[in-house]
Structure formats: structure tokens, C-alpha cells
Amino acid sequence: MSSLHSTRVRRRRLGVAAAAAGLFATLLAAGPAVATPDPGDGQAKEKISSSQAAEVKSAIQNGEIPGVDEIVHSSNISHLANVPKDLIKGTNSDLAFQGNYAFSGNYDGFRIFDISNPKAPKTVAQVLCPGSQNDISVSGDLLFLSTDSSRSDNSCNSTSQSATEKSSWEGMKIFDISDKRNPKYVAAVETACGSHTHTLVPERKDVYIYVSSYSPSASFPDCQPPHDGISIIKVPRKSPEKAAVVNFPVLFPDGGNPGAPTNPGVSATTGCHDITVLPSKDLAAGACMGDGILFDIKDPERPRVIDQVQDNVNFAFWHSATFNQGANKVVFTDELGGGGAATCNAEIGPNRGADGIYDIVGKGDKRKLVFRSYYKIPRYQADTENCVAHNGSLIPVKGRDIMVQSWYQGGVSVWDFTNSSKPKEIAYFERGPISAETMVGGGTWSSYYYNGHIYSNDMVKGFDVLKLDDRLTDPAKRVRMSELNVQTQPDYFDRSGH
């Protein structure tokens, strides 16, 4: 394994190709997106105390943390490219992949990159379509976007409008991407409480979408409490304009975690934040605010909960989930502070704002989630850096459980949880703080492994490409996928899926 000493490299920016024609030219009049708090998806600036600022500057001078915007990384990672934001200026969010293309979500729309040469990604199209957070996925000729901010209508020219208005709209948007240079908006489906994230369950003729949303209010006509389930949309591939909600299964008949005051510091469960499915095993794992769940999706329209767990000591907000390839482990993330706080420090410690690793024990409907350990990056971050566990993916290595993961301004971490009780980091990449004086939200939102490279979507700095060279992960370079939506986990070693 390569050593983990920091290799200091000043940030290098690559030029950006001109935006393609298409939707962008016709959508310049669209208004800004206003998000439903993730918690923590924004870029709010917050003053810190003078003593905290002095500590940050001292840590930079002493080499304890990298300087403002300075890049450091382990010796087994190379930084191949950075493509800054261009015409779409909002917060970068999730990523999806298909063939030689990467699809980058952004609160103001999405961007398509040609990544046939990972050292020099080229912009193919930029589509302005505000509707935070624009969680993104692709399947065949279809692209899906989540809208979780209350809008005046379902068009890409919509403006912000209060959720107290019955005419307001939130939900899923569907695009035809058969021509990558000219995506076409073809359908929209309104869902209760919008769509914060979504997960595809692709079938041959149809695509099912599990829509995660939360935070109902009696004052919201289209987001009424209780909101204890998920919306399921069925999209006919040949007629996506006929997409419609086909079910709203209640996953928490008992209401789920009550949160405070029963469980202080824990989010009450009012829906799910994110779901990951493993279609090859008919399994799904849900990160649902105050709860983690395991459920059966053999019938994709009628998922059944198998087990439900809580961690009312160290988990504040169950944010996302990742299966290992053997389907006998799940990694859940805790987004303590909503992604907008400095939680990677000695004060918070190693168990909060971390990953929780659970083994799946038993068979069939008797399977249980059994906690084994926590994992958190082993580098303290500055008080001006928002840092907490966020989106990541498996790195497909037979016989080992390895994943790459974003930690906002904590950067990118590659870690091994083959021994679920003793996880360990094997590589990292990070930038220094955006500011040494003010808390400015930023950092990497999603870091995913796809066809031999790591792709990271930095909320502020843009699209990064990393190359990982390590004896533990090198076998993954031989695994090639034709499509990847990380929340729809593939069976990497089933050759028929390549």
C-alpha cells in the first residue's frame, strides 16, 4: 500500500469547452433555486470568533492543515483535472454516469461531460433548470432530476413560490438524453413534499423511482403530516410522458423516531432522506432521518420493511446508505449539522458525523442490521470547514469491501471496511479551507468510482477527476460499467451487467 504522507500540489484549473446549444439558450430567464434545507446543502457564510480564526491561521502556518484552497493528497492519488463551474453557477450536487459521459447535478440545472479522456473532460451540454437540489440519475435515454424547492410551476422557467400555495410544484422532472448535446424536457410528476433525492429501480419496460422527501407541515397543502413513507413513480420507457405515482408505501406505521425531546439531538423521522437499492438481491437500505431501515423490493411497487434500527447516541440525521458487494453489510452516514457545520474536529470526536457500519445477519425476513463500528476521516479540519460524512460508492474489488466517499471540505477518503469492526483509510484528497476567517459552505458533495477513476463534484470548485493507484484497489480498474447510478448499486462481478 502507498504511504499516506501529504503531497502538496497547488490547484490547477483546466479550461472549459464552450456550452453546447440546446435548452440553455432558451432558459436564461429562469429564476434562482431556493432549497429546502438538507439540512445543510447551502453555502451560508458564518462568522467565527476571533480566537477560532487565529487558531485556523496558526494551524495553516504550522502545516497542521493545508492553506486556503491548497490541495493535499496521499501519494497513491493523482489529481488529473478540475473543471470549474461555467454557465450554471449554483451548488454542485450529485453525479451519474453512462458510457463516456458524466452527468453533474447542480441546484440550477445539470451539466453533461464527455469523460472519454479523464485528464481533459469536455462540456457537452449545460441545462439551466432551477429546482434544488437536482439530484440526478440516468437510465437508457432518460435522465431524472429531483426538485425539492417549492416552485411556481413544473417548467424550467419556474420561480420560487411558497409551499403554502396550493398551485406550487415540487417533484420529479424527466429528460430525453438520446442526443447528449441537446437534452429535451419530456415529463414531470408532482410528489408529496417534493423530491429531495430519488433512486431508480430499473425494469426492462419501465423505470421505477423511489422518491425520498420529508419535513411535512400542516400549512403545506401538498406536504401534509404524517409523511411516513416514500412516493413510487412508474415511468414507461417508451412513453415517459405517462409517468405517474403508483404507490405511497408507509414505511413507518409507528411514526419512526420521535426525535427530541425523547431523543435529544436526533432528527424526528418524517420520511426518508435517501435510499440505495441492490436489485440483484432484491434489497434496499433507507437512510430516513432518525432511522435506518432494510427492506425487500422483490415487488418494486410494494417494498416491505425487514428491519429498522436507531442510534440515539451518535447519529443525528441518517443521510445515505451503501451496501457491500456481498450484501451482508450496510454503511449508513450521519450528516450531523446538516453538512453546514465543522464536525471533523476533536470536540465532536470520532463517532459523530461519521459512518456507521452494520452487518446484515440472518436470512430472509429474519435478517437484522447489527452495528459493528464507526468510521470517520482521521484528519481534523478547521473550524471554518464544513465537514461530515456524505456521498460515496463502492470500489469494485473482489474479496474486499472498499469505498470512496465525500466529506464536504474534509475532501475525498478511500477506506477499507472488509473487517467491519476495524475500518481504515487507504487514500485521501482534500483542499484547504475556502476561508481562514469565515465558515463558507463548500467541499465535495459526491465522490464516485467509475471505470478506473474517481469523479468528485465539488459544490464550489467544480468537477474533479482523480486517479487511484494502490495494490488494494488496482483490480477494480478491470471492471467496466456501461452505466452507473450509485444509489442503484450494480452487481459489479456479474458479467451480464457490464
Short mmCIF file of C-alpha atoms in Angstrom, two decimals:
data_model
loop_
_atom_site.label_atom_id
_atom_site.label_comp_id
_atom_site.label_asym_id
_atom_site.label_seq_id
_atom_site.Cartn_x
_atom_site.Cartn_y
_atom_site.Cartn_z
CA MET A 1 0.00 0.00 0.00
CA SER A 2 1.23 3.51 -0.74
CA SER A 3 2.15 5.77 2.13
CA LEU A 4 -0.23 8.47 3.29
CA HIS A 5 2.15 11.40 3.60
CA SER A 6 0.75 14.59 2.09
CA THR A 7 1.88 15.56 -1.37
CA ARG A 8 1.35 19.29 -1.61
CA VAL A 9 0.17 20.38 -5.04
CA ARG A 10 -1.19 23.80 -5.89
CA ARG A 11 -4.59 23.70 -7.51
CA ARG A 12 -4.56 23.64 -11.33
CA ARG A 13 -7.61 24.63 -13.34
CA LEU A 14 -8.35 23.42 -16.82
CA GLY A 15 -10.16 25.36 -19.49
CA VAL A 16 -13.83 24.68 -20.13
CA ALA A 17 -15.26 24.00 -23.56
CA ALA A 18 -18.00 26.31 -24.75
CA ALA A 19 -21.51 25.27 -23.75
CA ALA A 20 -23.47 23.45 -26.37
CA ALA A 21 -26.65 24.86 -27.80
CA GLY A 22 -29.93 23.34 -26.72
CA LEU A 23 -32.07 24.10 -23.73
CA PHE A 24 -29.66 26.55 -22.16
CA ALA A 25 -30.22 29.34 -24.65
CA THR A 26 -33.97 29.24 -24.14
CA LEU A 27 -33.92 29.08 -20.35
CA LEU A 28 -31.86 32.07 -19.30
CA ALA A 29 -34.92 33.71 -17.81
CA ALA A 30 -35.33 31.04 -15.14
CA GLY A 31 -35.26 32.28 -11.57
CA PRO A 32 -32.82 31.17 -8.85
CA ALA A 33 -33.39 27.93 -6.96
CA VAL A 34 -34.25 28.14 -3.29
CA ALA A 35 -33.58 24.94 -1.40
CA THR A 36 -35.40 23.08 1.26
CA PRO A 37 -32.56 22.76 3.80
CA ASP A 38 -30.98 19.31 3.51
CA PRO A 39 -30.16 20.01 6.33
CA GLY A 40 -27.00 21.66 5.12
CA ASP A 41 -27.00 21.94 1.36
CA GLY A 42 -26.46 25.68 1.25
CA GLN A 43 -23.40 27.88 1.11
CA ALA A 44 -24.17 30.19 4.03
CA LYS A 45 -21.34 32.30 5.37
CA GLU A 46 -20.99 32.40 9.11
CA LYS A 47 -18.55 34.43 11.16
CA ILE A 48 -16.47 32.54 13.67
CA SER A 49 -14.83 34.02 16.75
CA SER A 50 -11.54 35.87 16.50
CA SER A 51 -9.87 33.18 18.62
CA GLN A 52 -11.13 30.44 16.29
CA ALA A 53 -9.87 32.37 13.26
CA ALA A 54 -6.50 32.78 14.95
CA GLU A 55 -6.36 29.03 15.58
CA VAL A 56 -7.10 28.30 11.92
CA LYS A 57 -4.37 30.66 10.72
CA SER A 58 -1.91 29.17 13.22
CA ALA A 59 -2.75 25.63 12.07
CA ILE A 60 -2.10 26.65 8.46
CA GLN A 61 1.22 28.32 9.33
CA ASN A 62 2.32 25.27 11.32
CA GLY A 63 1.43 22.90 8.50
CA GLU A 64 -1.26 21.13 10.53
CA ILE A 65 -3.83 21.79 7.80
CA PRO A 66 -3.35 22.88 4.18
CA GLY A 67 -3.56 26.55 3.29
CA VAL A 68 -6.62 28.21 1.81
CA ASP A 69 -7.51 26.35 -1.43
CA GLU A 70 -4.26 24.36 -1.26
CA ILE A 71 -4.54 20.73 -2.39
CA VAL A 72 -3.01 17.87 -0.44
CA HIS A 73 -3.38 14.17 -1.04
CA SER A 74 -1.91 10.79 -0.25
CA SER A 75 0.87 9.61 -2.54
CA ASN A 76 -1.38 6.96 -4.12
CA ILE A 77 -3.80 9.55 -5.56
CA SER A 78 -3.18 11.84 -8.54
CA HIS A 79 -5.29 14.91 -9.35
CA LEU A 80 -5.87 14.70 -13.10
CA ALA A 81 -8.31 17.52 -13.77
CA ASN A 82 -10.54 20.22 -12.38
CA VAL A 83 -13.31 21.81 -14.43
CA PRO A 84 -14.72 24.92 -12.73
CA LYS A 85 -18.37 25.94 -12.95
CA ASP A 86 -19.26 27.69 -16.15
CA LEU A 87 -22.70 28.95 -17.16
CA ILE A 88 -24.55 27.23 -14.33
CA LYS A 89 -23.47 28.91 -11.10
CA GLY A 90 -25.45 27.08 -8.40
CA THR A 91 -24.31 24.47 -5.89
CA ASN A 92 -22.98 21.29 -7.49
CA SER A 93 -24.71 18.16 -6.21
CA ASP A 94 -24.84 14.51 -7.29
CA LEU A 95 -23.32 12.59 -10.22
CA ALA A 96 -24.43 9.83 -12.61
CA PHE A 97 -22.58 8.05 -15.42
CA GLN A 98 -23.30 6.44 -18.77
CA GLY A 99 -20.74 5.27 -21.31
CA ASN A 100 -18.18 8.05 -21.75
CA TYR A 101 -20.39 10.65 -20.09
CA ALA A 102 -20.72 12.05 -16.59
CA PHE A 103 -23.89 13.90 -15.57
CA SER A 104 -23.42 16.58 -12.93
CA GLY A 105 -26.38 17.83 -10.91
CA ASN A 106 -26.48 21.46 -9.83
CA TYR A 107 -29.11 23.44 -7.91
CA ASP A 108 -29.67 25.47 -11.08
CA GLY A 109 -29.77 22.57 -13.57
CA PHE A 110 -27.29 19.99 -14.83
CA ARG A 111 -24.18 19.62 -16.94
CA ILE A 112 -23.02 16.79 -19.18
CA PHE A 113 -19.30 15.99 -19.53
CA ASP A 114 -17.52 13.84 -22.08
CA ILE A 115 -15.04 11.88 -19.94
CA SER A 116 -13.57 9.70 -22.71
CA ASN A 117 -10.28 11.38 -21.79
CA PRO A 118 -10.42 11.65 -17.97
CA LYS A 119 -7.46 14.03 -17.98
CA ALA A 120 -9.45 16.56 -20.00
CA PRO A 121 -13.24 16.37 -19.51
CA LYS A 122 -15.18 18.35 -22.08
CA THR A 123 -18.53 20.04 -21.59
CA VAL A 124 -21.18 18.62 -23.91
CA ALA A 125 -24.27 20.47 -22.64
CA GLN A 126 -25.40 22.74 -19.83
CA VAL A 127 -29.10 22.91 -18.98
CA LEU A 128 -30.49 25.67 -16.78
CA CYS A 129 -33.44 24.28 -14.86
CA PRO A 130 -33.59 25.56 -11.25
CA GLY A 131 -35.10 23.17 -8.76
CA SER A 132 -32.77 22.31 -5.91
CA GLN A 133 -31.24 20.02 -5.25
CA ASN A 134 -31.44 18.48 -8.70
CA ASP A 135 -30.39 15.03 -7.53
CA ILE A 136 -29.62 13.28 -10.82
CA SER A 137 -29.72 9.80 -12.38
CA VAL A 138 -29.86 8.24 -15.83
CA SER A 139 -31.29 5.10 -17.40
CA GLY A 140 -31.07 4.44 -21.12
CA ASP A 141 -32.31 7.54 -22.94
CA LEU A 142 -33.85 9.06 -19.81
CA LEU A 143 -32.43 11.48 -17.24
CA PHE A 144 -34.18 12.22 -13.95
CA LEU A 145 -33.95 15.32 -11.73
CA SER A 146 -35.29 15.85 -8.22
CA THR A 147 -36.95 19.18 -7.38
CA ASP A 148 -37.11 19.89 -3.66
CA SER A 149 -37.77 23.60 -3.65
CA SER A 150 -41.28 24.94 -3.97
CA ARG A 151 -41.73 26.37 -7.49
CA SER A 152 -44.37 28.37 -9.33
CA ASP A 153 -44.83 25.53 -11.85
CA ASN A 154 -43.04 22.47 -13.24
CA SER A 155 -41.21 24.26 -16.06
CA CYS A 156 -37.54 25.15 -16.21
CA ASN A 157 -38.62 28.80 -16.19
CA SER A 158 -40.31 28.49 -12.81
CA THR A 159 -39.66 30.86 -9.95
CA SER A 160 -39.66 30.32 -6.21
CA GLN A 161 -43.11 30.19 -4.63
CA SER A 162 -44.20 29.35 -1.11
CA ALA A 163 -45.19 25.76 -0.36
CA THR A 164 -48.25 27.18 1.38
CA GLU A 165 -49.68 27.92 -2.09
CA LYS A 166 -51.72 25.02 -3.50
CA SER A 167 -50.50 25.82 -7.03
CA SER A 168 -46.84 25.37 -6.06
CA TRP A 169 -44.98 22.42 -7.57
CA GLU A 170 -42.24 20.03 -6.43
CA GLY A 171 -41.33 16.55 -7.65
CA MET A 172 -39.53 14.75 -10.49
CA LYS A 173 -38.51 16.04 -13.91
CA ILE A 174 -37.70 13.69 -16.79
CA PHE A 175 -35.48 14.48 -19.79
CA ASP A 176 -34.72 12.65 -23.03
CA ILE A 177 -30.94 12.42 -23.44
CA SER A 178 -30.78 10.36 -26.63
CA ASP A 179 -28.95 13.42 -28.02
CA LYS A 180 -26.44 14.31 -25.29
CA ARG A 181 -25.83 17.72 -26.84
CA ASN A 182 -29.50 18.63 -26.79
CA PRO A 183 -31.41 17.18 -23.82
CA LYS A 184 -35.19 17.58 -24.09
CA TYR A 185 -37.55 18.03 -21.16
CA VAL A 186 -40.36 15.50 -21.64
CA ALA A 187 -42.30 14.97 -18.40
CA ALA A 188 -42.86 15.95 -14.79
CA VAL A 189 -44.52 14.21 -11.85
CA GLU A 190 -45.52 16.04 -8.68
CA THR A 191 -44.79 14.18 -5.44
CA ALA A 192 -45.77 14.82 -1.83
CA CYS A 193 -43.19 17.08 -0.16
CA GLY A 194 -41.18 17.24 -3.38
CA SER A 195 -38.16 15.07 -4.16
CA HIS A 196 -35.05 15.64 -2.11
CA THR A 197 -33.38 12.57 -3.56
CA HIS A 198 -34.52 9.67 -5.70
CA THR A 199 -33.44 6.13 -6.51
CA LEU A 200 -34.05 4.14 -9.70
CA VAL A 201 -35.24 0.54 -9.75
CA PRO A 202 -34.91 -0.19 -13.48
CA GLU A 203 -37.00 -2.92 -15.06
CA ARG A 204 -37.00 -3.87 -18.76
CA LYS A 205 -40.02 -1.89 -19.91
CA ASP A 206 -40.32 0.53 -17.00
CA VAL A 207 -38.25 2.51 -14.57
CA TYR A 208 -39.48 2.74 -11.00
CA ILE A 209 -38.39 5.75 -9.00
CA TYR A 210 -38.30 5.73 -5.20
CA VAL A 211 -38.73 9.36 -4.18
CA SER A 212 -37.38 10.44 -0.80
CA SER A 213 -38.75 13.61 0.79
CA TYR A 214 -39.52 14.88 4.27
CA SER A 215 -40.44 17.77 6.57
CA PRO A 216 -44.23 18.00 6.14
CA SER A 217 -46.28 20.86 7.56
CA ALA A 218 -49.97 21.37 8.17
CA SER A 219 -49.57 24.65 6.28
CA PHE A 220 -48.36 22.89 3.09
CA PRO A 221 -51.33 21.65 1.00
CA ASP A 222 -49.16 19.16 -0.89
CA CYS A 223 -46.97 18.06 2.02
CA GLN A 224 -49.24 17.11 4.89
CA PRO A 225 -48.20 15.23 8.04
CA PRO A 226 -47.78 12.44 8.73
CA HIS A 227 -45.37 11.76 5.91
CA ASP A 228 -44.08 8.32 6.90
CA GLY A 229 -43.31 6.80 3.51
CA ILE A 230 -41.96 7.29 0.01
CA SER A 231 -43.56 8.06 -3.34
CA ILE A 232 -43.10 5.43 -6.06
CA ILE A 233 -43.25 6.59 -9.68
CA LYS A 234 -43.59 4.25 -12.66
CA VAL A 235 -42.04 5.53 -15.90
CA PRO A 236 -42.73 3.61 -19.13
CA ARG A 237 -39.51 3.80 -21.13
CA LYS A 238 -41.28 4.17 -24.47
CA SER A 239 -43.83 6.68 -23.14
CA PRO A 240 -42.16 8.66 -20.33
CA GLU A 241 -44.87 11.31 -20.60
CA LYS A 242 -47.17 8.73 -18.94
CA ALA A 243 -45.05 8.63 -15.78
CA ALA A 244 -47.19 8.67 -12.63
CA VAL A 245 -47.15 7.93 -8.91
CA VAL A 246 -48.35 4.34 -8.43
CA ASN A 247 -47.94 3.93 -4.67
CA PHE A 248 -47.03 5.63 -1.41
CA PRO A 249 -45.98 2.80 0.92
CA VAL A 250 -45.92 3.69 4.61
CA LEU A 251 -42.53 2.56 5.90
CA PHE A 252 -43.04 3.78 9.46
CA PRO A 253 -46.51 2.81 10.69
CA ASP A 254 -45.31 3.61 14.21
CA GLY A 255 -44.17 7.06 13.11
CA GLY A 256 -40.46 6.27 13.31
CA ASN A 257 -38.01 8.06 15.56
CA PRO A 258 -39.81 10.78 17.56
CA GLY A 259 -36.66 12.89 17.85
CA ALA A 260 -36.44 15.49 20.61
CA PRO A 261 -37.32 15.71 23.45
CA THR A 262 -37.46 11.90 23.63
CA ASN A 263 -34.15 11.63 21.77
CA PRO A 264 -32.35 14.98 22.06
CA GLY A 265 -30.19 15.97 19.11
CA VAL A 266 -31.79 13.38 16.82
CA SER A 267 -33.97 14.21 13.82
CA ALA A 268 -37.56 13.04 14.04
CA THR A 269 -38.44 10.72 11.17
CA THR A 270 -40.89 12.35 8.73
CA GLY A 271 -39.89 10.45 5.60
CA CYS A 272 -36.59 9.29 4.12
CA HIS A 273 -33.55 11.25 3.03
CA ASP A 274 -32.04 8.70 0.67
CA ILE A 275 -32.44 5.07 -0.40
CA THR A 276 -29.97 2.68 -2.01
CA VAL A 277 -31.20 -0.42 -3.81
CA LEU A 278 -29.35 -3.61 -4.68
CA PRO A 279 -31.60 -5.04 -7.42
CA SER A 280 -29.56 -8.24 -7.83
CA LYS A 281 -30.51 -9.15 -4.25
CA ASP A 282 -33.98 -7.54 -4.16
CA LEU A 283 -32.76 -5.42 -1.24
CA ALA A 284 -32.87 -1.75 -0.32
CA ALA A 285 -31.46 0.26 2.56
CA GLY A 286 -33.08 3.50 3.62
CA ALA A 287 -31.48 6.39 5.49
CA CYS A 288 -34.55 8.00 6.99
CA MET A 289 -33.65 10.93 9.23
CA GLY A 290 -33.91 9.23 12.64
CA ASP A 291 -33.96 5.65 11.39
CA GLY A 292 -32.04 3.20 9.24
CA ILE A 293 -34.08 0.51 7.51
CA LEU A 294 -33.57 -2.63 5.46
CA PHE A 295 -36.34 -3.63 3.08
CA ASP A 296 -37.31 -6.17 0.44
CA ILE A 297 -38.04 -4.84 -3.08
CA LYS A 298 -38.88 -8.08 -4.89
CA ASP A 299 -42.11 -6.35 -5.85
CA PRO A 300 -40.78 -2.85 -6.66
CA GLU A 301 -44.21 -1.26 -6.26
CA ARG A 302 -44.65 -2.75 -2.78
CA PRO A 303 -41.43 -2.68 -0.76
CA ARG A 304 -41.53 -4.42 2.63
CA VAL A 305 -39.50 -3.34 5.66
CA ILE A 306 -37.41 -6.19 7.12
CA ASP A 307 -35.56 -4.38 9.90
CA GLN A 308 -35.35 -0.94 11.45
CA VAL A 309 -32.54 0.48 13.62
CA GLN A 310 -31.77 3.67 15.51
CA ASP A 311 -28.65 5.18 17.06
CA ASN A 312 -29.80 7.82 19.50
CA VAL A 313 -26.32 8.33 20.95
CA ASN A 314 -24.16 9.20 17.95
CA PHE A 315 -26.42 9.61 14.88
CA ALA A 316 -28.25 12.90 14.37
CA PHE A 317 -29.51 12.52 10.78
CA TRP A 318 -29.44 9.24 8.84
CA HIS A 319 -28.39 10.52 5.42
CA SER A 320 -27.40 7.76 2.98
CA ALA A 321 -26.62 4.06 2.68
CA THR A 322 -24.20 1.80 0.79
CA PHE A 323 -24.25 -2.00 0.57
CA ASN A 324 -21.10 -4.02 0.22
CA GLN A 325 -20.97 -6.31 -2.79
CA GLY A 326 -21.75 -9.40 -0.73
CA ALA A 327 -24.96 -7.83 0.58
CA ASN A 328 -24.01 -8.66 4.15
CA LYS A 329 -23.05 -5.15 5.24
CA VAL A 330 -24.52 -1.65 5.03
CA VAL A 331 -22.68 1.62 5.61
CA PHE A 332 -25.00 4.39 6.82
CA THR A 333 -23.85 8.01 7.00
CA ASP A 334 -24.74 10.53 9.68
CA GLU A 335 -25.00 14.11 8.41
CA LEU A 336 -24.51 15.79 11.77
CA GLY A 337 -25.01 19.54 11.44
CA GLY A 338 -26.68 19.06 8.08
CA GLY A 339 -23.46 19.41 6.14
CA GLY A 340 -23.10 23.03 7.17
CA ALA A 341 -21.05 22.64 10.34
CA ALA A 342 -17.46 21.94 11.32
CA THR A 343 -17.77 18.47 12.84
CA CYS A 344 -14.41 16.89 11.89
CA ASN A 345 -12.58 18.02 15.00
CA ALA A 346 -11.52 16.87 18.46
CA GLU A 347 -14.57 18.44 20.10
CA ILE A 348 -17.04 16.33 18.10
CA GLY A 349 -14.83 13.24 18.19
CA PRO A 350 -14.63 10.11 16.02
CA ASN A 351 -18.15 8.67 16.42
CA ARG A 352 -20.46 11.55 15.49
CA GLY A 353 -20.88 12.86 11.95
CA ALA A 354 -19.39 9.53 10.87
CA ASP A 355 -20.23 6.34 9.02
CA GLY A 356 -21.95 3.56 10.91
CA ILE A 357 -21.04 0.08 9.67
CA TYR A 358 -23.70 -2.61 10.11
CA ASP A 359 -23.55 -6.30 9.34
CA ILE A 360 -26.65 -7.95 7.89
CA VAL A 361 -27.19 -11.10 9.95
CA GLY A 362 -29.71 -13.87 9.26
CA LYS A 363 -31.77 -14.86 6.25
CA GLY A 364 -34.95 -13.76 4.52
CA ASP A 365 -37.38 -11.71 6.56
CA LYS A 366 -35.39 -12.52 9.71
CA ARG A 367 -32.38 -10.51 8.57
CA LYS A 368 -31.17 -7.95 11.10
CA LEU A 369 -28.87 -4.94 10.99
CA VAL A 370 -26.15 -5.37 13.63
CA PHE A 371 -23.88 -2.43 14.45
CA ARG A 372 -20.13 -3.08 14.27
CA SER A 373 -18.19 0.22 14.23
CA TYR A 374 -17.87 3.84 13.13
CA TYR A 375 -15.57 5.31 10.53
CA LYS A 376 -14.51 8.94 10.31
CA ILE A 377 -11.66 10.59 8.42
CA PRO A 378 -8.52 10.67 10.60
CA ARG A 379 -7.66 14.31 9.86
CA TYR A 380 -9.03 17.22 11.85
CA GLN A 381 -10.43 20.07 9.78
CA ALA A 382 -10.52 23.79 10.52
CA ASP A 383 -13.40 25.48 12.32
CA THR A 384 -14.14 27.28 9.04
CA GLU A 385 -14.63 23.98 7.14
CA ASN A 386 -17.99 22.24 6.94
CA CYS A 387 -17.13 18.57 7.20
CA VAL A 388 -19.24 15.45 7.76
CA ALA A 389 -19.87 12.06 6.14
CA HIS A 390 -21.52 12.38 2.72
CA ASN A 391 -21.98 10.56 -0.61
CA GLY A 392 -19.71 7.74 -1.75
CA SER A 393 -19.59 4.48 -3.69
CA LEU A 394 -18.01 1.06 -3.65
CA ILE A 395 -14.70 0.47 -5.41
CA PRO A 396 -15.26 -2.95 -7.01
CA VAL A 397 -12.54 -5.25 -5.67
CA LYS A 398 -13.37 -8.93 -5.30
CA GLY A 399 -12.99 -10.20 -1.77
CA ARG A 400 -12.69 -6.75 -0.18
CA ASP A 401 -15.08 -4.02 0.91
CA ILE A 402 -13.63 -0.66 -0.13
CA MET A 403 -15.39 2.60 -0.81
CA VAL A 404 -14.60 6.16 -1.79
CA GLN A 405 -16.53 8.90 -0.04
CA SER A 406 -17.04 12.67 0.09
CA TRP A 407 -16.69 14.63 3.31
CA TYR A 408 -17.50 18.15 2.07
CA GLN A 409 -14.43 20.27 2.95
CA GLY A 410 -12.93 17.16 4.54
CA GLY A 411 -12.31 16.07 0.95
CA VAL A 412 -12.30 12.57 -0.50
CA SER A 413 -11.50 9.48 1.54
CA VAL A 414 -10.86 5.93 0.30
CA TRP A 415 -11.32 3.39 3.06
CA ASP A 416 -11.48 -0.35 3.65
CA PHE A 417 -14.23 -1.94 5.77
CA THR A 418 -13.54 -5.57 4.92
CA ASN A 419 -13.25 -6.04 8.67
CA SER A 420 -16.43 -4.21 9.62
CA SER A 421 -15.15 -3.75 13.18
CA LYS A 422 -11.85 -2.18 12.11
CA PRO A 423 -12.26 0.17 9.13
CA LYS A 424 -9.16 2.00 7.92
CA GLU A 425 -8.33 4.73 5.42
CA ILE A 426 -6.06 3.89 2.49
CA ALA A 427 -6.05 7.14 0.50
CA TYR A 428 -7.30 10.75 0.59
CA PHE A 429 -7.56 14.00 -1.35
CA GLU A 430 -8.58 17.39 0.03
CA ARG A 431 -8.37 21.12 -0.41
CA GLY A 432 -7.57 23.54 2.35
CA PRO A 433 -10.35 25.74 3.74
CA ILE A 434 -12.21 28.07 1.41
CA SER A 435 -11.65 30.76 4.03
CA ALA A 436 -9.49 31.02 7.12
CA GLU A 437 -11.79 33.59 8.71
CA THR A 438 -15.39 32.67 7.81
CA MET A 439 -17.39 29.47 7.59
CA VAL A 440 -18.23 29.16 3.89
CA GLY A 441 -20.16 26.04 2.85
CA GLY A 442 -18.40 24.02 0.18
CA GLY A 443 -16.34 20.94 -0.50
CA THR A 444 -17.05 17.71 -2.31
CA TRP A 445 -20.68 16.54 -2.41
CA SER A 446 -20.23 13.21 -4.22
CA SER A 447 -17.16 11.10 -4.87
CA TYR A 448 -17.75 8.00 -7.01
CA TYR A 449 -15.59 5.36 -8.66
CA TYR A 450 -16.40 4.73 -12.32
CA ASN A 451 -14.37 2.77 -14.86
CA GLY A 452 -10.96 3.27 -13.35
CA HIS A 453 -11.21 6.81 -11.98
CA ILE A 454 -12.71 8.72 -9.08
CA TYR A 455 -15.01 11.59 -10.04
CA SER A 456 -15.83 14.24 -7.44
CA ASN A 457 -18.41 17.02 -7.65
CA ASP A 458 -17.21 19.90 -5.51
CA MET A 459 -20.05 22.22 -4.52
CA VAL A 460 -17.95 25.32 -5.20
CA LYS A 461 -14.76 24.37 -7.04
CA GLY A 462 -16.29 22.24 -9.79
CA PHE A 463 -15.76 18.77 -11.25
CA ASP A 464 -12.59 16.89 -10.23
CA VAL A 465 -11.03 13.74 -11.67
CA LEU A 466 -8.71 11.65 -9.51
CA LYS A 467 -6.64 8.56 -10.26
CA LEU A 468 -6.05 6.00 -7.53
CA ASP A 469 -3.02 3.70 -7.83
CA ASP A 470 -2.84 1.21 -4.99
CA ARG A 471 -2.34 -2.56 -4.88
CA LEU A 472 -5.56 -2.95 -2.90
CA THR A 473 -7.72 -1.13 -5.43
CA ASP A 474 -5.90 -1.73 -8.74
CA PRO A 475 -8.02 -4.83 -9.56
CA ALA A 476 -11.05 -2.52 -9.82
CA LYS A 477 -9.56 -0.97 -12.95
CA ARG A 478 -10.56 -4.09 -14.86
CA VAL A 479 -14.25 -3.66 -14.01
CA ARG A 480 -16.10 -1.66 -16.66
CA MET A 481 -19.67 -0.43 -16.44
CA SER A 482 -21.89 0.92 -19.19
CA GLU A 483 -24.00 2.93 -16.71
CA LEU A 484 -23.81 3.83 -13.03
CA ASN A 485 -26.26 5.44 -10.66
CA VAL A 486 -24.62 4.86 -7.32
CA GLN A 487 -27.90 4.59 -5.41
CA THR A 488 -28.85 1.76 -7.77
CA GLN A 489 -25.95 -0.48 -6.88
CA PRO A 490 -24.90 -2.92 -9.61
CA ASP A 491 -23.56 -6.41 -9.20
CA TYR A 492 -20.07 -5.47 -10.35
CA PHE A 493 -19.00 -9.06 -10.91
CA ASP A 494 -21.99 -10.31 -12.84
CA ARG A 495 -20.57 -10.13 -16.36
CA SER A 496 -24.03 -9.87 -17.87
CA GLY A 497 -24.36 -6.47 -16.17
CA HIS A 498 -21.33 -5.00 -17.90
#
